Protein backbone atom coordinates (compact mmCIF):
# COMPACT_ATOMS: atom_id res chain seq x y z
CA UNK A 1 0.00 0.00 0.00
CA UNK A 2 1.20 3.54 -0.83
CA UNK A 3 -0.34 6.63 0.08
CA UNK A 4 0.70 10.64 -0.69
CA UNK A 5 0.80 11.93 3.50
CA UNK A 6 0.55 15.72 3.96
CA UNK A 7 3.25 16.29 6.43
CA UNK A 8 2.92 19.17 8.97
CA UNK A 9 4.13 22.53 6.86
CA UNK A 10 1.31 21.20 4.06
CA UNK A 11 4.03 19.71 1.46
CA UNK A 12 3.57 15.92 0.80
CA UNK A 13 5.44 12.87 0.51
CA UNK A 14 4.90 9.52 -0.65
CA UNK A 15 4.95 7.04 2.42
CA UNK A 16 4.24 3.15 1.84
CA UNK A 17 3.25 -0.25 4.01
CA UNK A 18 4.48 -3.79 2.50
CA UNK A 19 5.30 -6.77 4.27
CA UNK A 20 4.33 -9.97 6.17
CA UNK A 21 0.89 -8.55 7.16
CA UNK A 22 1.65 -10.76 10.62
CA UNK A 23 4.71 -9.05 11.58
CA UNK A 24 5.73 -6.35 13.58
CA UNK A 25 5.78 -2.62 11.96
CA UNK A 26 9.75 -1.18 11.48
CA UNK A 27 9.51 2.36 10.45
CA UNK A 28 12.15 3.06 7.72
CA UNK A 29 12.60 6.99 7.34
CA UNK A 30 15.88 6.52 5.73
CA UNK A 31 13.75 4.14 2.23
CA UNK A 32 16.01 6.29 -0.42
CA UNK A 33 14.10 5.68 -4.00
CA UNK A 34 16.53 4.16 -6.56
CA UNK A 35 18.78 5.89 -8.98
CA UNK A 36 20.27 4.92 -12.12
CA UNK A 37 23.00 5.80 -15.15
CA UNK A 38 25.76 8.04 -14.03
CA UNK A 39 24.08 8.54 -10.49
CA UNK A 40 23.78 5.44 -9.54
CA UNK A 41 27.45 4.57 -10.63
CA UNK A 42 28.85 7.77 -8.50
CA UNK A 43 27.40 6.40 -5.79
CA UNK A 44 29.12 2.62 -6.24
CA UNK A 45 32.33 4.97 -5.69
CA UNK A 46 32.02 5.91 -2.68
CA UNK A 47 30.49 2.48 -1.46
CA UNK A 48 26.97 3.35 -1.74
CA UNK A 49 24.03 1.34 -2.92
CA UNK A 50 21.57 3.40 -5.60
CA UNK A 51 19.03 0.82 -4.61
CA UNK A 52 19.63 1.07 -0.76
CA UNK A 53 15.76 1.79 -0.06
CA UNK A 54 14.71 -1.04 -1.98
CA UNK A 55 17.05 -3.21 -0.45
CA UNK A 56 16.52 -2.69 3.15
CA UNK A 57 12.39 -3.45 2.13
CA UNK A 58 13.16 -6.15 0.74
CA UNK A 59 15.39 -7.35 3.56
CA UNK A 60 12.55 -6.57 6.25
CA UNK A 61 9.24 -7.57 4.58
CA UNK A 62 9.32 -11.38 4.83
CA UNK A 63 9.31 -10.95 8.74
CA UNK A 64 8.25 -7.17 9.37
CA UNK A 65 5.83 -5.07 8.14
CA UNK A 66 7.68 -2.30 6.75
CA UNK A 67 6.69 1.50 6.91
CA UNK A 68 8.98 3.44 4.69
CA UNK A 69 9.50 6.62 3.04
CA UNK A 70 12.44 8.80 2.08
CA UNK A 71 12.45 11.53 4.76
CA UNK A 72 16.05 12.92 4.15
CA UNK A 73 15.04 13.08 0.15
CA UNK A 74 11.58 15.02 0.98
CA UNK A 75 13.59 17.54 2.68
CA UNK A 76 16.02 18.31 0.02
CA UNK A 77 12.88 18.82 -2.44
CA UNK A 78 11.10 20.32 0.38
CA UNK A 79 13.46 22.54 2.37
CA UNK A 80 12.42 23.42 6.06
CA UNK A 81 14.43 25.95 6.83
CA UNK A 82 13.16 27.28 10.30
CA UNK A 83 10.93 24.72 11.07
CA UNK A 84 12.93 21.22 11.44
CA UNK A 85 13.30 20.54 14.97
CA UNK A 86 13.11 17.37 17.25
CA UNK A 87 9.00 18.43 17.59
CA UNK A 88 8.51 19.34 13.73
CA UNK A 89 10.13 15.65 13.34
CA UNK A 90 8.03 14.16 15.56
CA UNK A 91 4.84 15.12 14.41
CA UNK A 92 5.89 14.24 10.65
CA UNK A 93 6.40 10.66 11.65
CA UNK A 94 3.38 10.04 13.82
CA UNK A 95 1.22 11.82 11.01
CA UNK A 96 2.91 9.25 8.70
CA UNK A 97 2.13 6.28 10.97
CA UNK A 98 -1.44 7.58 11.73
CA UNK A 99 -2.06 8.00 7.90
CA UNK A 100 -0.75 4.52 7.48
CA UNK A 101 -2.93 3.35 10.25
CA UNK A 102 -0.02 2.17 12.53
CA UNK A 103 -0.30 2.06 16.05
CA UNK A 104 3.03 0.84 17.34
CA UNK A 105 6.04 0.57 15.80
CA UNK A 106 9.92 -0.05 15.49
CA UNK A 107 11.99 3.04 14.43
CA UNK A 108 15.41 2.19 12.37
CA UNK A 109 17.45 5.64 11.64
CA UNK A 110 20.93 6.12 10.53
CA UNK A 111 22.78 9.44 11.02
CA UNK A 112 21.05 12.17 11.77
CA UNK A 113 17.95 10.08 11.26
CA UNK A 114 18.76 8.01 13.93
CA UNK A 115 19.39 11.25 16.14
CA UNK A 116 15.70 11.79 15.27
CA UNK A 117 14.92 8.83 16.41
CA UNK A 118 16.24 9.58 19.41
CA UNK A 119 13.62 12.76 19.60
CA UNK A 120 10.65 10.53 18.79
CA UNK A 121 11.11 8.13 21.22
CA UNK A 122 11.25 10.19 24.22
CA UNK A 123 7.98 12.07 22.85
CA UNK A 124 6.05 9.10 22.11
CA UNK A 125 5.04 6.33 23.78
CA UNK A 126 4.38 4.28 20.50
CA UNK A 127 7.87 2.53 20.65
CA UNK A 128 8.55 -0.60 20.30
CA UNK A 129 12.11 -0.72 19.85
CA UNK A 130 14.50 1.58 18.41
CA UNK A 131 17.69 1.07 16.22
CA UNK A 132 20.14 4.38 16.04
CA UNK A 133 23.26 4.04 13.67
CA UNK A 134 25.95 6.29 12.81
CA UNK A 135 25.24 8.80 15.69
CA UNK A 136 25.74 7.54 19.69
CA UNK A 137 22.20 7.76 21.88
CA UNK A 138 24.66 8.90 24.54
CA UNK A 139 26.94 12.15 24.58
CA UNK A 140 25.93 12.79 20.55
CA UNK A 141 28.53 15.26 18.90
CA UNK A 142 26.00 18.15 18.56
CA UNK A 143 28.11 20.66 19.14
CA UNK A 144 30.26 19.61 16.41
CA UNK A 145 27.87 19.07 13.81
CA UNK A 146 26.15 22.64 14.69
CA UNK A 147 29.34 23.74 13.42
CA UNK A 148 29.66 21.68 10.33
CA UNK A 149 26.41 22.28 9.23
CA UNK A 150 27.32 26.25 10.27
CA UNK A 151 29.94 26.17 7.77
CA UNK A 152 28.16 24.21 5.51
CA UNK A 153 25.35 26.75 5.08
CA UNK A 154 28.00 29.59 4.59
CA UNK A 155 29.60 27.75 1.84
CA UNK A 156 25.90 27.48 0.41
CA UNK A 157 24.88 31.60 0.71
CA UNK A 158 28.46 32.07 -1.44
CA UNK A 159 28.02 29.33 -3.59
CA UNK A 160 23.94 28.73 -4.13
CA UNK A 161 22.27 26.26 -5.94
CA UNK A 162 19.03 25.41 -6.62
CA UNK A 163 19.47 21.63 -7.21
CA UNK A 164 20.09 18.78 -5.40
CA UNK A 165 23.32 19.05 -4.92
CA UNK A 166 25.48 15.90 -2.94
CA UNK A 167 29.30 15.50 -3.13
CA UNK A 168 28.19 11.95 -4.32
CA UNK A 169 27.63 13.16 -7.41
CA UNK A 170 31.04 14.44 -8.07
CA UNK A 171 32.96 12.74 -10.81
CA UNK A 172 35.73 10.91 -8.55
CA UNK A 173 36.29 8.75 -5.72
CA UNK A 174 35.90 9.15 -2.21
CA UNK A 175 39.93 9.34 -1.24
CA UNK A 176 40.64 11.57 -4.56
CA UNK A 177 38.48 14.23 -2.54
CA UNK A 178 40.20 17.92 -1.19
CA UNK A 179 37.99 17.95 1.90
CA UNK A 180 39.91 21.09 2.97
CA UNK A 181 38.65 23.01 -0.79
CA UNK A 182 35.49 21.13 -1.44
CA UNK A 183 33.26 23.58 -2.71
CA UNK A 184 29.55 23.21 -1.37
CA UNK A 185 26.84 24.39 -3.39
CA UNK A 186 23.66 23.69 -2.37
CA UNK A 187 20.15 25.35 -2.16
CA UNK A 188 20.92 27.53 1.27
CA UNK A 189 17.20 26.65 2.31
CA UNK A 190 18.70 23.13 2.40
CA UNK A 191 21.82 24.01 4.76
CA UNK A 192 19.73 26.42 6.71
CA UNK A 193 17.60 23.61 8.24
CA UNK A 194 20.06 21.57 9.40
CA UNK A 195 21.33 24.22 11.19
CA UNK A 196 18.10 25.26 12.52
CA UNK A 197 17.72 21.69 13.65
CA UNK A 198 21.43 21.37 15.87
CA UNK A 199 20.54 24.97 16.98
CA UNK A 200 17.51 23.01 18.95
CA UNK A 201 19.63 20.47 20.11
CA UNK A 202 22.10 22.58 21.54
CA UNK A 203 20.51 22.02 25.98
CA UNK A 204 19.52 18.63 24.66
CA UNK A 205 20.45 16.48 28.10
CA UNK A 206 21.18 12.23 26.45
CA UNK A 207 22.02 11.74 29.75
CA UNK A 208 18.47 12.29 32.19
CA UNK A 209 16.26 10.88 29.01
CA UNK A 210 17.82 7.55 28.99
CA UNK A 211 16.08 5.96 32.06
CA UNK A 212 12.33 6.42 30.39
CA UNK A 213 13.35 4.21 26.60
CA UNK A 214 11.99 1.32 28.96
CA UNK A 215 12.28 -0.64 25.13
CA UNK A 216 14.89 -2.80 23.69
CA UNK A 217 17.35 -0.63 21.71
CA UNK A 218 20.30 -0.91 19.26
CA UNK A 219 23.08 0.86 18.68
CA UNK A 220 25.77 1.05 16.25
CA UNK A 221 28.64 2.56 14.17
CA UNK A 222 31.07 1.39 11.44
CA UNK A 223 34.87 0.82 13.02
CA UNK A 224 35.51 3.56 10.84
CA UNK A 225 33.39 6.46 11.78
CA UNK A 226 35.60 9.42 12.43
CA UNK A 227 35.20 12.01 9.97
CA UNK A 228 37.82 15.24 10.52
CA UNK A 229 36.80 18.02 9.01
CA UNK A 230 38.76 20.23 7.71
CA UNK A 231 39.38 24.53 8.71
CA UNK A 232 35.78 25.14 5.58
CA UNK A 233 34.10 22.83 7.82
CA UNK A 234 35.27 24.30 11.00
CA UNK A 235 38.69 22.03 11.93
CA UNK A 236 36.15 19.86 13.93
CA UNK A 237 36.49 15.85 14.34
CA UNK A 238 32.67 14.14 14.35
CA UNK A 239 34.32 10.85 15.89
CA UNK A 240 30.60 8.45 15.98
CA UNK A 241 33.17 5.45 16.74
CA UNK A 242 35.14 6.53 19.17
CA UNK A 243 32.09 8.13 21.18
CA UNK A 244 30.37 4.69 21.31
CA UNK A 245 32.99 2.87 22.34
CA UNK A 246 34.06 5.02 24.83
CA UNK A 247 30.08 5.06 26.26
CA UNK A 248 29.25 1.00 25.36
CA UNK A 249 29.67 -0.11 28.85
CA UNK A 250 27.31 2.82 30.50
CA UNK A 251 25.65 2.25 27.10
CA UNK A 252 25.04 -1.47 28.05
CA UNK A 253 24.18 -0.86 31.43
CA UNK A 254 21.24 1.56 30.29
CA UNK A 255 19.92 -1.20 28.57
CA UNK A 256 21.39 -0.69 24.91
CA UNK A 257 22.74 -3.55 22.81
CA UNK A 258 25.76 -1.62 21.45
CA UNK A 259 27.32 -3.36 17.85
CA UNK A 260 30.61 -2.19 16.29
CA UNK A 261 30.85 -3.02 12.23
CA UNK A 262 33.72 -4.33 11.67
CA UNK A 263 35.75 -5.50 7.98
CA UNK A 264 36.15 -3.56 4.56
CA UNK A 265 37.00 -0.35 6.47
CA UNK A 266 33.59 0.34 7.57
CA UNK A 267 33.39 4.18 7.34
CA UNK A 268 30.03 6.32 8.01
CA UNK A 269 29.16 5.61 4.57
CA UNK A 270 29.54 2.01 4.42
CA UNK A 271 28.12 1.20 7.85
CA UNK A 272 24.65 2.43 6.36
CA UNK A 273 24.73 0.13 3.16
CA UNK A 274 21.75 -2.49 3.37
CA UNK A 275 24.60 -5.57 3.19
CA UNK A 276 26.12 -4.29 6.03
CA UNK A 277 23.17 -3.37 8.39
CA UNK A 278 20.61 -5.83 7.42
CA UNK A 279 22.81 -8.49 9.20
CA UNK A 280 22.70 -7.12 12.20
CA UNK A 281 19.44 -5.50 12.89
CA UNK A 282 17.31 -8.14 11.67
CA UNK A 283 18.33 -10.96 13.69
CA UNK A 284 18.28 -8.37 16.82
CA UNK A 285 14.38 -7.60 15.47
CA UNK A 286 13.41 -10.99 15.42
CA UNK A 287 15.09 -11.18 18.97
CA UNK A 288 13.63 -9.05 20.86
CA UNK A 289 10.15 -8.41 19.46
């Protein structure tokens, strides 16, 4: 079943429910739709699967019911530039569920959309479980990625864009990249709220909040993770590895299962790819639910 949702700020997105009709709801925020030709190859450079949406659906549905839509992508074509925060989020997502007529769910995020995970679970109480990758549940770099995204949106009022612009589409690998000279241009409605949405997460407290996810929950990076920006992005390390491993036993004694990805130098991109997460959160899914 697919259905067009109105989200809160009146735009609307395309939200779907497939599956084993029997199974347990996992809402999948991060369901990219598939590319193809010269996109889809950029993309097998850095790592990146053009049919990662599909994949992970495919890789749920014969146990799950599986609520997905492409969140991340709506944004980009949809630019919320003073109104994504943790509540805006929220609200999306439980409009999407109610439209879909889900009660309860599962909630898998990766990056920031695992940070907004995060968010929804301590404003709902329509949890079931709750998966966060790429971005620790406990001591989260906000701080740091205020200021990347900061610099990021400065680079986009110089150098503005109306398209959807990604560094994935550049015409090289990953490793031939300047990340010191890259130039970003992007739509600066696009920057601005990401910014607007770290702003609101500056007196976020991931230490008070942790005793109410009464819920099984996952969390994981790629061995990888550390990205260090350079002096155009601030001079600021975002180290998602090196934060969870510091935190996995207080992690573990919160009640977190806490995974580290391991082989074929998993960076932040290739800890999100389908064949490397699908491994691990299903079998924890049929686990614990």
């Amino acid at each position: 079943m697919k259905k067009i949702v109105t989200l809160n700020d009146g735009s609307k997105m395309e939200a779907g429910l497939t599956g084993n009709p029997s199974g347990k709801v996992i809402m999948l925020p991060i369901a990219k739709k598939p590319v193809y030709g010269q996109q889809a190859e950029s993309l097998k450079r850095w790592g990146a699967d053009p049919e990662l949406g599909e994949h992970f659906i495919e890789g749920l549905s014969d146990q799950f019911q599986v609520l997905y839509f492409d969140y991340e992508g709506h944004l980009f074509e949809n630019p919320q530039p003073d109104q994504l925060t943790p509540d805006h989020m929220t609200k999306d997502f439980l409009l999407i569920a109610d439209e879909m007529k889900v009660d309860t769910f599962s909630y898998y995020g990766y990056s920031w959309l695992a940070l907004a995970g995060l968010q929804l679970a301590i404003r709902t109480n329509r949890l079931e479980s709750l998966m966060m990758g790429g971005f620790p549940p406990y001591e989260g770099p906000y701080k740091e990625m205020l200021i990347v995204t900061e610099k990021t949106h400065g680079q986009a009022l110089k150098n503005p864009s109306s398209s959807k612009a990604s560094i994935y589409e550049e015409n090289t690998a990953p490793d031939a990249i300047d990340w010191d000279h890259i130039q970003i241009t992007l739509d600066p409605k696009q920057t601005q709220q990401f910014v607007t949405l770290y702003q609101n997460l500056m007196d976020f407290d991931d230490t008070s909040i942790q005793y109410a996810l009464d819920f099984p929950k996952l969390a994981f990076a790629g061995e990888k993770d550390t990205i260090v920006y350079g002096e155009s992005f601030g001079s600021v390390t975002v180290d998602m590895i090196g934060i969870l491993q510091k935190n996995k036993q207080q992690l573990e004694q919160w009640g977190w299962d806490v995974a580290i990805l391991e082989g074929g130098g998993m960076d932040h991109t290739q800890a999100m790819q389908p064949n490397a997460v699908l491994p691990l959160i299903k079998p924890w899914l049929m686990e614990h639910l």
